[in-house]
Short mmCIF file of C-alpha atoms and ligand atoms in Angstrom, two decimals:
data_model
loop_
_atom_site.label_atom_id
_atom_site.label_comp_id
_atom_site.label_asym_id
_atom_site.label_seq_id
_atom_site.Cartn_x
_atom_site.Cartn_y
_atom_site.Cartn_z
CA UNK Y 1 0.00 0.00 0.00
CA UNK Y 2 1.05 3.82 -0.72
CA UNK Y 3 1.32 6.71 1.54
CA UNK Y 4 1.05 10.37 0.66
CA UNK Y 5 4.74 10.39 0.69
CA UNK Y 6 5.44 7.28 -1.30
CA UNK Y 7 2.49 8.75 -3.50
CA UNK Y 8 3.85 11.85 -3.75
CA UNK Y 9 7.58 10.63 -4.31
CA UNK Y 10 6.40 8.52 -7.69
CA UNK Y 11 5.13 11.84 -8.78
CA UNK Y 12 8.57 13.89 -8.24
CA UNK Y 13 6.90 15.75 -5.45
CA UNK Y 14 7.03 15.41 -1.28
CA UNK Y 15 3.82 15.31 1.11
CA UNK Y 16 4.60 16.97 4.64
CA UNK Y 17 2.92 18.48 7.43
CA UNK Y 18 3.11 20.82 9.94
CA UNK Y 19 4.75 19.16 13.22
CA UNK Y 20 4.34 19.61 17.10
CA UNK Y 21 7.39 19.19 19.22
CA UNK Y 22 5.38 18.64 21.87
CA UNK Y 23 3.13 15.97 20.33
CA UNK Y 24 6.22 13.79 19.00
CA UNK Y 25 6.15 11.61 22.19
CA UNK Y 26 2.54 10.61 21.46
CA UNK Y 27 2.71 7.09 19.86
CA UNK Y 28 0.13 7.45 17.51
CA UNK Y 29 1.25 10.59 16.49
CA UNK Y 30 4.63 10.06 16.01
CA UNK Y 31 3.43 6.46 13.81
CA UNK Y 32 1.06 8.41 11.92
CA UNK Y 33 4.39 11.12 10.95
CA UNK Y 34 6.31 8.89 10.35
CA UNK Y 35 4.63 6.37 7.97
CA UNK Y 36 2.39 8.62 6.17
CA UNK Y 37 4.67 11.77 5.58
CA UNK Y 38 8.60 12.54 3.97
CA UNK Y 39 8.54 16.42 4.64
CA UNK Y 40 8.53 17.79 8.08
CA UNK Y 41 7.63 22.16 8.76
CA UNK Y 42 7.94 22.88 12.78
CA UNK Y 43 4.45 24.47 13.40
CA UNK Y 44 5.88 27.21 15.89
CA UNK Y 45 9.38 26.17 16.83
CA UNK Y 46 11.70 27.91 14.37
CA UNK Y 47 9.21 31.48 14.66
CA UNK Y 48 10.94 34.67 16.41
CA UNK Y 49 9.19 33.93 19.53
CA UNK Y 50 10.46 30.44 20.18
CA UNK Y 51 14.27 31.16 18.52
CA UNK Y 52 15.49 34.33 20.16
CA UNK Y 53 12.88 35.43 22.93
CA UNK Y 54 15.58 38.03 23.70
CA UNK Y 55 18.28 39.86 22.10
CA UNK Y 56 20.73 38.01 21.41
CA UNK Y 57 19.77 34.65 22.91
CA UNK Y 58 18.50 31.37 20.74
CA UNK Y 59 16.95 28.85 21.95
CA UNK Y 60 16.60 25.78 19.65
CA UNK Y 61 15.45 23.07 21.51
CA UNK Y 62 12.47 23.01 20.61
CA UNK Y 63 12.69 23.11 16.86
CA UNK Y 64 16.11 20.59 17.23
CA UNK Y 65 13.49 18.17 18.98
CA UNK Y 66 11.39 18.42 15.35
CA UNK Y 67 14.31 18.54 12.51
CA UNK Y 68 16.13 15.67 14.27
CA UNK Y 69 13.19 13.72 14.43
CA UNK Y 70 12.52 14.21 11.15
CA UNK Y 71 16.10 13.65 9.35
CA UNK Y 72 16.32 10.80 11.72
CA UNK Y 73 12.96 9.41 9.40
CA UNK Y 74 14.40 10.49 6.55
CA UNK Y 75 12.57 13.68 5.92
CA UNK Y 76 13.04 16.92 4.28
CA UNK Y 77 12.95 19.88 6.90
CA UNK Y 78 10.60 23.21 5.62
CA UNK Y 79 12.13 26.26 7.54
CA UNK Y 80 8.91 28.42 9.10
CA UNK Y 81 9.96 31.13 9.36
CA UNK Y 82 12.53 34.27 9.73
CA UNK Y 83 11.08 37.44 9.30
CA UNK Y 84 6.92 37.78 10.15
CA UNK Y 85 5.18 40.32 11.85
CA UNK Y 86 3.43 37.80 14.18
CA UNK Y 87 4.96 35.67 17.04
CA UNK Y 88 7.37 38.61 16.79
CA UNK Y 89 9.00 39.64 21.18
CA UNK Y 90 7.75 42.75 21.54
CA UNK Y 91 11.56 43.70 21.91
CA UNK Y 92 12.07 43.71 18.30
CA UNK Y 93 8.93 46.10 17.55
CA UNK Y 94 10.85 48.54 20.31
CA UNK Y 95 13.92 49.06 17.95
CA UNK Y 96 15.00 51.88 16.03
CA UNK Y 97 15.75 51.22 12.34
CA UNK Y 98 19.58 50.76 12.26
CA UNK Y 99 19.06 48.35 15.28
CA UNK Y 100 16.05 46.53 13.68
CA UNK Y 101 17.88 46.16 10.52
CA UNK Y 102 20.78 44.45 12.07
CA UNK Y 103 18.43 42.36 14.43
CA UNK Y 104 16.61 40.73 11.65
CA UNK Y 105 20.00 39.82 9.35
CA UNK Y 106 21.40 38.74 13.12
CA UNK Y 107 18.39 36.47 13.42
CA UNK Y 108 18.97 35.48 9.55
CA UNK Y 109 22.10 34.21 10.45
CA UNK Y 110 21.65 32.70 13.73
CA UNK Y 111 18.67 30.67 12.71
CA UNK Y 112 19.81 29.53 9.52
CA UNK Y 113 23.13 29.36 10.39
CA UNK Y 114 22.12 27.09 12.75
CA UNK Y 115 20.47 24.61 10.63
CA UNK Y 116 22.95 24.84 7.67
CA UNK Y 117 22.31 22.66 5.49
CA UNK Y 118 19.61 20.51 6.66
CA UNK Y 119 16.54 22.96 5.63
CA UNK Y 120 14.86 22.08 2.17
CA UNK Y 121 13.62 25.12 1.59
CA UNK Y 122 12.97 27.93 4.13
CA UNK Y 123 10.01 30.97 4.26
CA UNK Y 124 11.88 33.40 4.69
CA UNK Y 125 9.34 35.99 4.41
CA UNK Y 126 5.81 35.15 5.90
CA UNK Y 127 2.48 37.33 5.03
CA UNK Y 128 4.02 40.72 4.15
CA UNK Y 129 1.11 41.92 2.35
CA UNK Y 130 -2.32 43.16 3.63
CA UNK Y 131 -5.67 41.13 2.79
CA UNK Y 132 -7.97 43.18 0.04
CA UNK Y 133 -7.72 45.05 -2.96
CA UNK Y 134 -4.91 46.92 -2.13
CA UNK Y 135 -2.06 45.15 -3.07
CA UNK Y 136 -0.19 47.12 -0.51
CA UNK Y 137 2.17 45.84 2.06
CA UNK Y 138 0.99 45.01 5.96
CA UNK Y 139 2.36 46.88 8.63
CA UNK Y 140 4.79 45.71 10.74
CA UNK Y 141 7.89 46.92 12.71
CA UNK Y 142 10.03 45.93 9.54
CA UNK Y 143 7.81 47.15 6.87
CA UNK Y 144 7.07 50.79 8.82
CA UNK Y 145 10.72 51.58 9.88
CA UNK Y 146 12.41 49.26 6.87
CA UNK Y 147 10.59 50.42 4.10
CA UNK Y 148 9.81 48.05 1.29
CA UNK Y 149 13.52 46.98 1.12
CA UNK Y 150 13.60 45.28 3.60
CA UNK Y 151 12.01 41.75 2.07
CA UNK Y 152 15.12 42.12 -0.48
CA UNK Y 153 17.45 42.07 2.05
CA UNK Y 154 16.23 39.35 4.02
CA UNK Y 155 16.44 37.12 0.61
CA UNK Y 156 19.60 38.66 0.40
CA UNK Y 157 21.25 37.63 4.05
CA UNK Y 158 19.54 34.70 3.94
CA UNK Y 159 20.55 33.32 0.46
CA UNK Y 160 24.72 33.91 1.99
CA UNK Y 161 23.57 32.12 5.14
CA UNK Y 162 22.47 28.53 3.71
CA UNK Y 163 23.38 28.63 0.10
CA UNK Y 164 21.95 25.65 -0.39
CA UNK Y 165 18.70 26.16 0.87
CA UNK Y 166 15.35 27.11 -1.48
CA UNK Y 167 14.60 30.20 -0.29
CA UNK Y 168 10.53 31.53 -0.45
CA UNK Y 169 8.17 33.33 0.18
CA UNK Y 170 5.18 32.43 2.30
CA UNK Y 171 1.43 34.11 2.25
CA UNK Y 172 -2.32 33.30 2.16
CA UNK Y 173 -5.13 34.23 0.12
CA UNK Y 174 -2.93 34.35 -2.39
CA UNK Y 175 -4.11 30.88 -3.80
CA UNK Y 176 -6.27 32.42 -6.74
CA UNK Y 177 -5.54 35.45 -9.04
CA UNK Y 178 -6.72 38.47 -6.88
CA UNK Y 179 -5.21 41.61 -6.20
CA UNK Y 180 -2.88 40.25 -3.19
CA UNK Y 181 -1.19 37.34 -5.15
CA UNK Y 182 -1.08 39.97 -7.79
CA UNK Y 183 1.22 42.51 -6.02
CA UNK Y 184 2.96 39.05 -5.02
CA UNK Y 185 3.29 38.66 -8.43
CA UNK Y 186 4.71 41.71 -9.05
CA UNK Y 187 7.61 41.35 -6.40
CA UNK Y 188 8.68 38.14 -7.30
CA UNK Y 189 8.99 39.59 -11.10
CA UNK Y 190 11.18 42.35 -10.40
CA UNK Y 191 13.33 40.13 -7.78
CA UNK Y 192 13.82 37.93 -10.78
CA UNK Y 193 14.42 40.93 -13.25
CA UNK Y 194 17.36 42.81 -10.77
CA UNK Y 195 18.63 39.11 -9.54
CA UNK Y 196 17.49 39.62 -5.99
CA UNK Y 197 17.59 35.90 -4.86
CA UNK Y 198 14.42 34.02 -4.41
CA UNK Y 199 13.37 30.74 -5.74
CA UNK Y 200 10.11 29.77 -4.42
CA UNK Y 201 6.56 30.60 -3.35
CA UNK Y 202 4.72 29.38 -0.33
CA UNK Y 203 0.67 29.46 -1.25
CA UNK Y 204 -0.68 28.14 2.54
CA UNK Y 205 -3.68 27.18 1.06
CA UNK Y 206 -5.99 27.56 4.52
CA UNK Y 207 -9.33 27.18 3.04
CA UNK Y 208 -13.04 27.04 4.25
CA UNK Y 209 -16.96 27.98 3.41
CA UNK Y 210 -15.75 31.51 3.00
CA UNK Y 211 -12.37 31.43 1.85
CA UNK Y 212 -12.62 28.24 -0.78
CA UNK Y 213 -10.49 26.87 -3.23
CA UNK Y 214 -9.98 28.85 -5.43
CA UNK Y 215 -11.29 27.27 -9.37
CA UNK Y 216 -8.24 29.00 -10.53
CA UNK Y 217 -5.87 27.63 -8.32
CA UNK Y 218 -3.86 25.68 -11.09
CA UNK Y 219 -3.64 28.69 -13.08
CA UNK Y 220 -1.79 31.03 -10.53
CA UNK Y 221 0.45 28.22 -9.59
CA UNK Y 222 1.44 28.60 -13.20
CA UNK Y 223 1.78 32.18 -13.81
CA UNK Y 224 4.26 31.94 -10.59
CA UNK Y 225 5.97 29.08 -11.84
CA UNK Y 226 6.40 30.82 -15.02
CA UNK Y 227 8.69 33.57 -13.52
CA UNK Y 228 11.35 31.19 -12.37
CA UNK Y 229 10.20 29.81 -9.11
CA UNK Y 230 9.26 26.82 -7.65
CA UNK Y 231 5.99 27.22 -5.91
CA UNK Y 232 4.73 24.82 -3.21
CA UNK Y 233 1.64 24.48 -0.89
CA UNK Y 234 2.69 24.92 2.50
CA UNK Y 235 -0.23 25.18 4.93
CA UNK Y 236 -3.18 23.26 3.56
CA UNK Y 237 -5.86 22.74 5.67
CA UNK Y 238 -9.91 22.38 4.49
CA UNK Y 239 -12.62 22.75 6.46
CA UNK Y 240 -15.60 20.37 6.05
CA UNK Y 241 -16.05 16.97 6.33
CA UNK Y 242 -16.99 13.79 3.85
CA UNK Y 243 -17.59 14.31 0.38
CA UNK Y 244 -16.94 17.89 -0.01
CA UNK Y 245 -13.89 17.98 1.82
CA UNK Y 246 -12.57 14.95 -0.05
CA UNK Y 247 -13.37 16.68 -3.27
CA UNK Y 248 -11.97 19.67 -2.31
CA UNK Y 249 -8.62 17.94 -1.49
CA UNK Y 250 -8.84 16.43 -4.75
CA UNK Y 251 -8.65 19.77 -6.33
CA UNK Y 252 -5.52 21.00 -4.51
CA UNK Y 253 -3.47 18.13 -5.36
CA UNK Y 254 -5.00 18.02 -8.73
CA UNK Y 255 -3.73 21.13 -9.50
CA UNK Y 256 -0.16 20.62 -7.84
CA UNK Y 257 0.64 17.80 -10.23
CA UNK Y 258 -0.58 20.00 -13.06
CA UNK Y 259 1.90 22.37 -12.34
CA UNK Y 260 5.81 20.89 -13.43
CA UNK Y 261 7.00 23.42 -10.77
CA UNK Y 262 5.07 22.90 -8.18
CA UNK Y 263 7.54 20.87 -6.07
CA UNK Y 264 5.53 19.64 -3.04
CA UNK Y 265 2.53 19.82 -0.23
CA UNK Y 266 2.42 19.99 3.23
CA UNK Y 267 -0.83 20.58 5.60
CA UNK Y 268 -0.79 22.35 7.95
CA UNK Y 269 -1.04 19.42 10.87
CA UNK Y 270 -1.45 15.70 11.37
CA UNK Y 271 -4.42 15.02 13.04
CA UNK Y 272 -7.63 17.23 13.99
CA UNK Y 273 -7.04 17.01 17.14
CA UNK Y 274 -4.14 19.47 16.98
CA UNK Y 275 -5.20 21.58 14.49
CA UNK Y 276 -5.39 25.63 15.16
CA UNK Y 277 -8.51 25.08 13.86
CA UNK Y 278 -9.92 24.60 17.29
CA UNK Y 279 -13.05 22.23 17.06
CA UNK Y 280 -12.62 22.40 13.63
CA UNK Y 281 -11.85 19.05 10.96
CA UNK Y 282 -9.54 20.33 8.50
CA UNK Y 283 -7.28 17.49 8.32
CA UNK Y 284 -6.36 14.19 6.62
CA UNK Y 285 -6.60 12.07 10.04
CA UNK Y 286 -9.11 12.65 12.42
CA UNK Y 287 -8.36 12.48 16.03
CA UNK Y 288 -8.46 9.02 16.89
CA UNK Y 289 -5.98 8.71 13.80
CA UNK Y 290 -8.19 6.81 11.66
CA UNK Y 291 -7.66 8.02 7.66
CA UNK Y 292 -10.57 10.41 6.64
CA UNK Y 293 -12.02 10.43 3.22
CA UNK Y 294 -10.18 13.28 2.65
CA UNK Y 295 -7.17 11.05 3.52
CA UNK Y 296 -8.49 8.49 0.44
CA UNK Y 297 -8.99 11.51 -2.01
CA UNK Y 298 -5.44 12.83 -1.68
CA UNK Y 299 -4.01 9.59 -2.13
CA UNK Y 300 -6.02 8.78 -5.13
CA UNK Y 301 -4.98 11.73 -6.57
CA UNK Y 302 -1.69 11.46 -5.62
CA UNK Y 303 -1.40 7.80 -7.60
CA UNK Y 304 -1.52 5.79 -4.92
CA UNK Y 305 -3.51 2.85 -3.88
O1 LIG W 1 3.44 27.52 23.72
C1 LIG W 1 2.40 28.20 24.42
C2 LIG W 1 2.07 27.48 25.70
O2 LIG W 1 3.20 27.51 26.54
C3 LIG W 1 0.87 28.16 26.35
O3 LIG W 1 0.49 27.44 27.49
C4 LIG W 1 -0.30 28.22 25.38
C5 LIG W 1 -1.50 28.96 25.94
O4 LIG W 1 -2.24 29.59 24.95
O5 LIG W 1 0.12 28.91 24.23
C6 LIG W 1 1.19 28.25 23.56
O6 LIG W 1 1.52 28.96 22.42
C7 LIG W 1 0.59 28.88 21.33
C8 LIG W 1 1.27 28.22 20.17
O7 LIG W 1 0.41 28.22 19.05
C9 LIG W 1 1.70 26.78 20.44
O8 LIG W 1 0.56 26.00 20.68
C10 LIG W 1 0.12 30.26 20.98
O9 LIG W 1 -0.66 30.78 22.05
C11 LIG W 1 -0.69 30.23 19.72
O10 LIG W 1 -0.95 31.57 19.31
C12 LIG W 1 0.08 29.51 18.62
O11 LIG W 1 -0.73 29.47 17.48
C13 LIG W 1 -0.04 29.23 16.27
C14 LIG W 1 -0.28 30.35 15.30
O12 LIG W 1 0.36 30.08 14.06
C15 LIG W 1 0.24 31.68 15.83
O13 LIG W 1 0.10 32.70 14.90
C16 LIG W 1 -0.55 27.91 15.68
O14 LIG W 1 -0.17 26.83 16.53
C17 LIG W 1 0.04 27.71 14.29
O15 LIG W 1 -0.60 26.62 13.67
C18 LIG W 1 -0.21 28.94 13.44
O16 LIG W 1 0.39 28.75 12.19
C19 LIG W 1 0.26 29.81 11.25
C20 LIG W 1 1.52 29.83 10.41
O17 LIG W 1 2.66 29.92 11.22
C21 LIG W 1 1.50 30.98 9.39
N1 LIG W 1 0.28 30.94 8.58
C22 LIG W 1 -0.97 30.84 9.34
C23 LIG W 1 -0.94 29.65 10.29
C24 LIG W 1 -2.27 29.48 11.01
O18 LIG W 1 -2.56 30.58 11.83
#
């Protein structure tokens, strides 16, 4: 019998997940990770909050607990992630600009540095742009006393810190054409057009009744792809249950495989129990483990039997 990750492998891609430190000593858990899955993103671990709680002192226990685990099984590691406004110490937000600038290439490099070589591909950038028709960046302590630049120059520190690392970035609602993964768009084109590094594009792909999946899903994947970039789906979770979230799985994976670039999927937790969701059933495995329909749809799609 397949799993998503043997499924996925046969079709040149990986299947991960988002994992818990915390959960890895469950049994079940830690079966279910291991068997079904060969990519591995720390949920919170590697964030701001959880890596350097104050200046100048990391702490990487927590997200050493999840890579180790998972190059121990064999997994690929997804880095989550440098430079976000959220999970942010509220030290960092107290900075003036020459001190926040060196602060986030310091984190860059401490992080990274860190986990040299072991990170697939990291997100190195997470949700810079605002929700709505604007197109225009979200506020945060980088963007208001950085300026635009400073995305550039994270891609830019980070790129000398783990050469060998895929290097993306991360957002959501940017699934579908609309006017966010439009100004998206736009950045990624003119890093590619002055050489600023960058090589991939995180779509999280956190869907429900009012927030869907998107019917033109496949065709942004490919107008990304088309600019140079490998583009992944790097959150995916569905709300629903049965049918229509089996269907809706379909789709997603569906259009991954349609897209030569589109390198991989990971949702965004292994079992419902855990999800941020709270009370909600996104997920492939509900919480008693036990493979959802969703679970069968993905694997279908994936190849596998
Ligand atoms: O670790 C503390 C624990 O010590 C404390 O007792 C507990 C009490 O609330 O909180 C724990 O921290 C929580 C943490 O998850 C670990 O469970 C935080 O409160 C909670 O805010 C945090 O939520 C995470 C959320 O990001 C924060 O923004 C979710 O687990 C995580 O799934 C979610 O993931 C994000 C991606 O990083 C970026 N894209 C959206 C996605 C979903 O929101």
């Amino acid at each position: 019998a397949d799993t998503l990750g043997s499924a996925a492998a046969a079709q040149g891609r990986y299947f991960g997940t988002a994992v818990a430190a915390g959960h890895l000593g469950e049994a079940d858990y830690a079966a279910t990770l291991d068997r079904e899955f060969n990519s591995a993103t720390p949920e919170n671990e590697m964030k701001w909050d959880a890596t350097e709680p104050s200046r100048g002192t990391f702490t990487f226990s927590a997200a050493d607990r999840v890579v180790d685990h998972a190059r121990a099984q064999g997994m690929d590691v997804r880095g989550h992630t440098l430079v976000w406004h959220s999970q942010l110490p509220s030290w960092v937000g107290a900075l003036g600009a020459a001190d926040l600038r060196g602060a986030m290439n310091d984190h860059i490099n401490q992080v990274m540095g860190r986990y040299k070589g072991q990170i697939h591909s990291w997100d190195v950038v997470n949700e810079a742009f605002q929700d709505g028709d604007s197109g225009a960046r979200r506020s945060s302590p980088f963007q208001d006393k950085l300026g635009d630049g400073y995305i550039e120059e994270a891609f830019r520190t980070a790129r000398a810190a783990d050469p060998a690392a895929k290097l993306c970035y991360n957002d959501y609602n940017t699934d579908g054409v609309n006017a966010k993964s439009t100004a998206v768009y736009a950045m990624v084109k003119d890093f590619k057009a002055r050489g600023v590094p960058i090589d991939c594009v995180g779509f999280q792909g956190h869907f429900n009744s009012n927030s869907p999946v998107p019917a033109d899903l496949r065709a942004n994947l490919q107008r990304f792809a088309d600019l140079g970039v490998d583009v992944q789906i790097t959150e995916l979770d569905i709300e629903g249950s049965g049918t229509a979230q089996a269907d809706a799985y379909a789709r997603v994976v569906d259009a991954c495989l349609a897209v030569d670039r589109c390198t991989g999927i990971t949702v965004w937790g292994v079992t419902d129990k855990y999800s941020w969701r709270s009370g909600g059933t996104p997920l492939l495995f509900d919480g008693n483990y036990d493979a959802k329909p969703a679970y069968d749809a993905v694997l279908a799609a994936l190849g596998g039997d």
